[in-house]
CSV table of C-alpha atoms in Angstrom, one decimal:
chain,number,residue,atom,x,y,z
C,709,UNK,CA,3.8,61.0,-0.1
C,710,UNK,CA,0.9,61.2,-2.4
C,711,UNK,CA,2.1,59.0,-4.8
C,712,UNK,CA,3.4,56.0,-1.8
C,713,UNK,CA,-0.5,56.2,-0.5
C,714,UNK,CA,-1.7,55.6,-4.0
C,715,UNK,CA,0.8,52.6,-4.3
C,716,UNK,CA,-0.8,51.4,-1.1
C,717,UNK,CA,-4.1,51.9,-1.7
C,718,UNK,CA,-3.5,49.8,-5.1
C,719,UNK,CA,-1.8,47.4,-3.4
C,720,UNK,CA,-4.8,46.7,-0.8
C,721,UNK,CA,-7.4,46.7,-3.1
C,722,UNK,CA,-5.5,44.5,-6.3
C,723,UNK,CA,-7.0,41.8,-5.0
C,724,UNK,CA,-9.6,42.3,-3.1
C,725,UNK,CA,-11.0,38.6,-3.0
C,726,UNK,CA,-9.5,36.3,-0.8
C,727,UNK,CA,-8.2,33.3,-2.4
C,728,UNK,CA,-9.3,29.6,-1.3
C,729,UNK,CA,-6.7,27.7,-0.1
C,730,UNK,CA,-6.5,23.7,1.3
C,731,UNK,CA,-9.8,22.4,1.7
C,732,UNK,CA,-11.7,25.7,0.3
C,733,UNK,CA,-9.9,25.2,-2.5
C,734,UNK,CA,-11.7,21.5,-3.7
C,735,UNK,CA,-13.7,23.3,-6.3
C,736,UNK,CA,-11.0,25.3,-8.1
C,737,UNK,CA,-9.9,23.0,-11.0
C,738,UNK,CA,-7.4,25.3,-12.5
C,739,UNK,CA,-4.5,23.7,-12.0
C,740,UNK,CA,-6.2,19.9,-11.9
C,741,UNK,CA,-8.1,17.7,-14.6
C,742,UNK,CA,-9.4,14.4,-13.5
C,743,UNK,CA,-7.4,11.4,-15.7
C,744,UNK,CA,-9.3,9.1,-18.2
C,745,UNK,CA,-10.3,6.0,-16.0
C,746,UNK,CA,-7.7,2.9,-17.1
C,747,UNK,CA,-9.4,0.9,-19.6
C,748,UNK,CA,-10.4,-2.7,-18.6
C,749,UNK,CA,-8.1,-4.2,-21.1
C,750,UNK,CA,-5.7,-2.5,-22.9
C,751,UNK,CA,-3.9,-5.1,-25.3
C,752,UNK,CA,-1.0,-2.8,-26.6
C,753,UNK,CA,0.4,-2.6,-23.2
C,754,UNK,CA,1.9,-6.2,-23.7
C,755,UNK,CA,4.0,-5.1,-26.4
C,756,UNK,CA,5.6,-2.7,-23.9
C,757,UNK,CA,9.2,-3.2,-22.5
C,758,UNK,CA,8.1,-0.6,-19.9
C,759,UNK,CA,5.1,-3.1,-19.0
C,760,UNK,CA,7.6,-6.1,-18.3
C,761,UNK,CA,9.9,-3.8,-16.5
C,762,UNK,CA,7.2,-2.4,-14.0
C,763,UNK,CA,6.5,-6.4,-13.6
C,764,UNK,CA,10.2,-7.0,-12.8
C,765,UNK,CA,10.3,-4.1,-10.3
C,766,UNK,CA,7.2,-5.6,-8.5
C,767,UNK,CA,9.1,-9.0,-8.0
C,768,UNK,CA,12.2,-7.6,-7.1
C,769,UNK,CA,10.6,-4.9,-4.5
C,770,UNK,CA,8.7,-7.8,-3.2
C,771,UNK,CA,11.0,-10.2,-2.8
C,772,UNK,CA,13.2,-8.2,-0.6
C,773,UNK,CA,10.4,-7.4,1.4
C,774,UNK,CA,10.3,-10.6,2.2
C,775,UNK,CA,13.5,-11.3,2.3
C,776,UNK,CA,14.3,-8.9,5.4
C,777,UNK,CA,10.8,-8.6,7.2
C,778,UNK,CA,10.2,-12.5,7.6
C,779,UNK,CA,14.3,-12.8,8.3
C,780,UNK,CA,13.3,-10.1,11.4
C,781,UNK,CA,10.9,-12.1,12.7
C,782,UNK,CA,12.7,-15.5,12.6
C,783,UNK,CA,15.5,-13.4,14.5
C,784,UNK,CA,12.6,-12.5,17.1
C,785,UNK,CA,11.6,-15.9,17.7
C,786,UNK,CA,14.3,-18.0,18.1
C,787,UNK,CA,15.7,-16.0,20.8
C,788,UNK,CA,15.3,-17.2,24.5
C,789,UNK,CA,14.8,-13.8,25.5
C,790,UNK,CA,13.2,-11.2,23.8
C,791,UNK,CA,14.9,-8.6,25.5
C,792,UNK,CA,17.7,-9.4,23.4
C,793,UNK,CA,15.8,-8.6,20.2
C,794,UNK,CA,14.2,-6.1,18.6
C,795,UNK,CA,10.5,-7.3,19.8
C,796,UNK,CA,7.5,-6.5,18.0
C,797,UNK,CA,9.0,-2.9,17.6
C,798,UNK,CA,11.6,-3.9,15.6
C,799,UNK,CA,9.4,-6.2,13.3
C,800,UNK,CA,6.9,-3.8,12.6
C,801,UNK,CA,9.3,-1.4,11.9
C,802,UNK,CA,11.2,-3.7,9.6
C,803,UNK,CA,7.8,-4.0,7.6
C,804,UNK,CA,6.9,-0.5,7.6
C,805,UNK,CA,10.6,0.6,6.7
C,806,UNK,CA,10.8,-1.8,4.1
C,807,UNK,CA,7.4,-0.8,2.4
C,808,UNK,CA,8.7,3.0,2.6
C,809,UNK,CA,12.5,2.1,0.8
C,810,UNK,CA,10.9,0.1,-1.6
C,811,UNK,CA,8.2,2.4,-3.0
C,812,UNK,CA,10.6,5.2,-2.9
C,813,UNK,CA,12.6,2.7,-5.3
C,814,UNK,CA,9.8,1.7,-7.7
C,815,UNK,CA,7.1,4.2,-7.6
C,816,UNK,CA,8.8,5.9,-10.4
C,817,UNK,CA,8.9,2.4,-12.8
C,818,UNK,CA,5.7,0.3,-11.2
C,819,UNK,CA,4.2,2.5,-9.1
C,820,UNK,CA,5.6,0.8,-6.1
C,821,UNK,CA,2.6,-1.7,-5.3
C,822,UNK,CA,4.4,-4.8,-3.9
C,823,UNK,CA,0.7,-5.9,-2.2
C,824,UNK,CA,-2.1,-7.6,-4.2
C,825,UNK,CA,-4.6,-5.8,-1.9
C,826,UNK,CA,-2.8,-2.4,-3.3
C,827,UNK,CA,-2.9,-3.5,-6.7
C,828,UNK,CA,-6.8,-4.8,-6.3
C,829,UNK,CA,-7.4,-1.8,-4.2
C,830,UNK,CA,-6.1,0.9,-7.1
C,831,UNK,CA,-7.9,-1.4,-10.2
C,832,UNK,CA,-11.3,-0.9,-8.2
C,833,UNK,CA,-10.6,2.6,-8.6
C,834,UNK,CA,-9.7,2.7,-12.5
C,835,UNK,CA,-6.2,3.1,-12.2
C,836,UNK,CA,-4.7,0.7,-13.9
C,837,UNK,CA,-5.7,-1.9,-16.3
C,838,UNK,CA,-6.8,-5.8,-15.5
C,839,UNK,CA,-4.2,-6.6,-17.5
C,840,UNK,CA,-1.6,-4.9,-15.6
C,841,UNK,CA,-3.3,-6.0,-12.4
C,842,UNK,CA,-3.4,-9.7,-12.8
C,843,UNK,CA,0.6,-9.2,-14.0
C,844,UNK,CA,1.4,-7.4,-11.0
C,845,UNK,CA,-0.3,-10.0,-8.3
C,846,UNK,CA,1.4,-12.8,-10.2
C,847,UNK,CA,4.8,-11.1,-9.9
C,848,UNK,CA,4.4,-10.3,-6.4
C,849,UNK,CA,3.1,-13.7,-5.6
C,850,UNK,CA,6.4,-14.9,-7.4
C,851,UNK,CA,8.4,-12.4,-5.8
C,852,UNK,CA,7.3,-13.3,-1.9
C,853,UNK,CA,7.5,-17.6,-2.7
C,854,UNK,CA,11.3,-16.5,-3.6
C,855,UNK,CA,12.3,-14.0,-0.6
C,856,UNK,CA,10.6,-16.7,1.9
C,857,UNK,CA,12.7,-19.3,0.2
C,858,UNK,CA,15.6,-17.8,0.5
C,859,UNK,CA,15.4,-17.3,4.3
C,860,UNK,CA,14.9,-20.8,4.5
C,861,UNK,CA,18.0,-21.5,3.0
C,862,UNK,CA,19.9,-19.3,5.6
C,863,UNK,CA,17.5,-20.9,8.7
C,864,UNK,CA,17.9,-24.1,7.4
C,865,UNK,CA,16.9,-26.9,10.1
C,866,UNK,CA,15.3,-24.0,12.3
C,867,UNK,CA,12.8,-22.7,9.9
C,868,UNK,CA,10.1,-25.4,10.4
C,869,UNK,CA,10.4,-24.9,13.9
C,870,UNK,CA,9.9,-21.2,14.2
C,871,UNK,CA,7.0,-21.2,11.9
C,872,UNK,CA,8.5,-19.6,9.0
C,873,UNK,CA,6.8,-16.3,9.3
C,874,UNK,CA,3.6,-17.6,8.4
C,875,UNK,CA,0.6,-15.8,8.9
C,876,UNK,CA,-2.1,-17.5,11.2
C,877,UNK,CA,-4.7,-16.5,14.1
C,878,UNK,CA,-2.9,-16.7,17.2
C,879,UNK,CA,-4.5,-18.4,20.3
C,880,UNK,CA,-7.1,-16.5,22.0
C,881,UNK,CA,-8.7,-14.9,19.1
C,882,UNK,CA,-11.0,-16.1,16.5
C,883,UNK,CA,-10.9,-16.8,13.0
C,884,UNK,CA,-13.8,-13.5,12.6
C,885,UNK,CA,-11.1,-11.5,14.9
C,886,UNK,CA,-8.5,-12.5,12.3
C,887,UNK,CA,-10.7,-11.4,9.1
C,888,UNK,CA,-11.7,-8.0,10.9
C,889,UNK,CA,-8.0,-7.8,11.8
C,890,UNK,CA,-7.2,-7.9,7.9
C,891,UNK,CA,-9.9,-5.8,7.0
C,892,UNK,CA,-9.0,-2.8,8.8
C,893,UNK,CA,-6.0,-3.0,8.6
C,894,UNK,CA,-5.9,-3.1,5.0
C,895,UNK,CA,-8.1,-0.2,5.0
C,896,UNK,CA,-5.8,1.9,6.8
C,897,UNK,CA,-3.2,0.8,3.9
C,898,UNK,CA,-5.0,1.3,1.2
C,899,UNK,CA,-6.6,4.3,2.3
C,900,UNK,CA,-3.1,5.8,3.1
C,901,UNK,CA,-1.8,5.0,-0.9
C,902,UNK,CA,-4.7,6.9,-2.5
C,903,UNK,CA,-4.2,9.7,0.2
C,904,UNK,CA,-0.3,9.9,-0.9
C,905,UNK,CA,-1.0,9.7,-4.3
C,906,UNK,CA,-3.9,11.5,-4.9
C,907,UNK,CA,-3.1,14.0,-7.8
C,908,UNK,CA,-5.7,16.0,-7.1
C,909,UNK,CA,-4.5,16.6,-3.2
C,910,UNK,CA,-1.0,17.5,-4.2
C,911,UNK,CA,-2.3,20.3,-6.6
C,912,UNK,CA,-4.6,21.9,-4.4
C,913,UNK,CA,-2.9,22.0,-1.3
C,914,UNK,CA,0.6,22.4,-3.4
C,915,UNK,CA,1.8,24.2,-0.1
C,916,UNK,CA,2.1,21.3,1.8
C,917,UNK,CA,4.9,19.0,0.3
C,918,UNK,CA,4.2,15.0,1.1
C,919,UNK,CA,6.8,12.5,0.5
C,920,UNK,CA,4.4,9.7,-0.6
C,921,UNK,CA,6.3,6.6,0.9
C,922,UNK,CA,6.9,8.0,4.1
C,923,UNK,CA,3.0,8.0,5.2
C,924,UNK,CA,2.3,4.6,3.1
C,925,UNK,CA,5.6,3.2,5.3
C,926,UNK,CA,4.6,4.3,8.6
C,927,UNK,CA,0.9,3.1,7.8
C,928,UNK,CA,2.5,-0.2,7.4
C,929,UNK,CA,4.1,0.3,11.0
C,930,UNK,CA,1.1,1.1,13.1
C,931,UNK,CA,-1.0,-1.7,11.6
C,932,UNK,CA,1.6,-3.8,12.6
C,933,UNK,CA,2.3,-2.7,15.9
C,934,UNK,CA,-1.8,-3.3,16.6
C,935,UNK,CA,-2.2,-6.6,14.9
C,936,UNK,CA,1.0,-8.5,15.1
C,937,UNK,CA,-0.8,-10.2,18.5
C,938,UNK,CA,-4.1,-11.1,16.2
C,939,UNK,CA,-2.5,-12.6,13.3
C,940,UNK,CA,1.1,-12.0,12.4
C,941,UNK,CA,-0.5,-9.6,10.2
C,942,UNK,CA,-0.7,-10.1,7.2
C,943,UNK,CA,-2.7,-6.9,5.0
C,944,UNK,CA,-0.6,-8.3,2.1
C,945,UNK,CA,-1.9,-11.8,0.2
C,946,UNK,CA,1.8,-12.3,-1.4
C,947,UNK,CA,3.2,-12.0,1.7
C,948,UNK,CA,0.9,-14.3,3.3
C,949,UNK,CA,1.2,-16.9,0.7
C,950,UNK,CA,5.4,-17.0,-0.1
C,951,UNK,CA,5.1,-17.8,3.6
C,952,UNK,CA,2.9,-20.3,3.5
C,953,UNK,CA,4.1,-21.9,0.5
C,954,UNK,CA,7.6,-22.2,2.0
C,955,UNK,CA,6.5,-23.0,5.8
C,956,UNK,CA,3.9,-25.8,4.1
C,957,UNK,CA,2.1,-26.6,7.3
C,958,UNK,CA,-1.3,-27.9,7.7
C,959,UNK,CA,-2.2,-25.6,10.0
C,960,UNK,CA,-0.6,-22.2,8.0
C,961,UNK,CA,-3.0,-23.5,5.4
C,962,UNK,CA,-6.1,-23.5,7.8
C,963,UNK,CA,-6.5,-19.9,8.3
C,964,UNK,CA,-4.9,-18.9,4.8
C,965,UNK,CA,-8.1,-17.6,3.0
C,966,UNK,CA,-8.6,-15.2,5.6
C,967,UNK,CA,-5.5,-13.2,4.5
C,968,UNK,CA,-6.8,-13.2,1.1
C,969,UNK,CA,-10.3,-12.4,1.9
C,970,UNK,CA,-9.8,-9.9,4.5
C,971,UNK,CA,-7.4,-7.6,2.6
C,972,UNK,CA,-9.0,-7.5,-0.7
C,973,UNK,CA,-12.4,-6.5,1.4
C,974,UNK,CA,-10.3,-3.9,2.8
C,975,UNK,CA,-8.9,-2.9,-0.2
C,976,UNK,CA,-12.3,-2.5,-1.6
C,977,UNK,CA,-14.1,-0.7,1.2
C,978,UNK,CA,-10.7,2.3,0.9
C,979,UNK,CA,-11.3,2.7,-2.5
C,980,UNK,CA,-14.7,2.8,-2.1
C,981,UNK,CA,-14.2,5.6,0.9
C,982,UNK,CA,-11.6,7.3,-1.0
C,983,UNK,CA,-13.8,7.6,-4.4
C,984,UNK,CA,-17.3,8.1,-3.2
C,985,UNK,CA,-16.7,10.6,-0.2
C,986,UNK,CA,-13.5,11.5,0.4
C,987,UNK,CA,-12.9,12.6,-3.7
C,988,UNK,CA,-17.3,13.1,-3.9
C,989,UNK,CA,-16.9,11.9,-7.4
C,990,UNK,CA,-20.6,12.0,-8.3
C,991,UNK,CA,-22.6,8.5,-9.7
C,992,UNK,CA,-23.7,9.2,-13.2
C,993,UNK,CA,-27.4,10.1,-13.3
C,994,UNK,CA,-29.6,8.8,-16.8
């Protein structure tokens, strides 16, 4: 008996300071070290296969973004009754289930962008090069002209008339409701990737396993679900612009800078958020 209360008494007081755990644990760098910040320009990277083959997997994964999401919506539309189709529901969902398949696909080779606003978003923050950045948009662009191109082929005679997918301010609202549309809603985007991504998150609350796609996707979902009505929405400049580009309408073209504008301002403000506050990293002092 003597020697089991021993054993317990051992026990108890082995570690007799609580350990920090989630949020407590922020300070604790153990298990963490904060990356080198990307470097502005970083020339070897072009004599990389893996550097063309991230920039293959970002036209690719956009393209079939495209390709399915703007197919949903001409679905949508040229129906007589909606009832028979899967509404704004169903197109949101087939942007925000796209969006999770696809970076599931290509975080691993790209890091599953397939949104300029993303891609400007995550260079603000140091984490990745200009180089790659500018190679990335261009792909994307490239990537969206050709998935909108192809569902013209399959619409044919019909596409012109249900407005190719293209993203404008709907009657009603303003061109400012449109750009504040686009700005928070990129926000919420943006803000979701470096939440789902974060390195440091995922080693100090290791306990709670996050499938990274799966919040990115469904962020996708509910901005589209709120916006859709405003503008379409857009919270993705390639996917505004392969729309555009393909639809070619004077008045696609009138509200097209807003989908350019307001993401990257969106994309700016999350990384801004995510950097400053939500991460504290600290301005260096002279």
């Amino acid at each position: 008996m003597e020697g089991k209360e021993e054993d317990v008494r051992v026990g108890a007081n082995k570690f007799s300071e609580r350990q920090p755990i989630g949020t407590a644990a922020q300070g604790d760098d153990k298990d963490y070290k904060e990356p080198p910040p990307a470097p502005l320009f970083e020339p070897g990277e072009l004599c990389s296969w893996s550097f063309y083959r991230a920039g293959i997997a970002e036209f690719i994964a956009t393209f079939l973004f495209l390709y399915v999401s703007v197919l949903t919506v001409m679905g949508v539309v040229r129906a007589d009754s909606k009832c028979s189709t899967v509404g704004i529901q169903g197109i949101a969902w087939a942007f925000g289930g796209m969006i999770f398949a696809l970076v599931y696909c290509t975080a691993g080779i790209s890091g599953g962008h397939i949104n300029p606003a993303v891609t400007f978003g995550l260079f603000l923050a140091r984490k990745l090069s200009l180089t790659r950045a500018v190679y990335y948009m261009v792909m994307q662009c490239l990537g969206a002209i050709c998935g909108a191109g192809v569902v013209k082929g399959f619409e044919k005679g019909r596409y012109n008339s249900l407005g190719g997918g293209a993203n404008v301010v709907n009657a009603g609202y303003t061109k400012g409701d449109g750009l504040g549309a686009e700005i928070v809603g990129t926000f919420v985007l943006v803000y979701t990737v470096f939440s789902a991504t974060d390195a440091k998150r995922n080693a100090r609350d290791s306990h709670v396993p996050i499938l990274a796609p799966l919040p990115i996707g469904f962020a996708v979902f509910l901005v589209h679900l709120a916006t859709i009505p405003i503008t379409g929405t857009g919270i993705n400049p390639a996917r505004s612009l392969g729309a555009a580009i393909i639809y070619n309408k004077d008045h696609a073209w009138d509200d097209h800078w807003i989908f350019w504008v307001g993401p990257f301002i969106g994309a700016a403000l999350a990384a801004l958020y995510h950097q400053v506050v939500i991460r504290a990293i600290p301005f260096k002092s002279r």
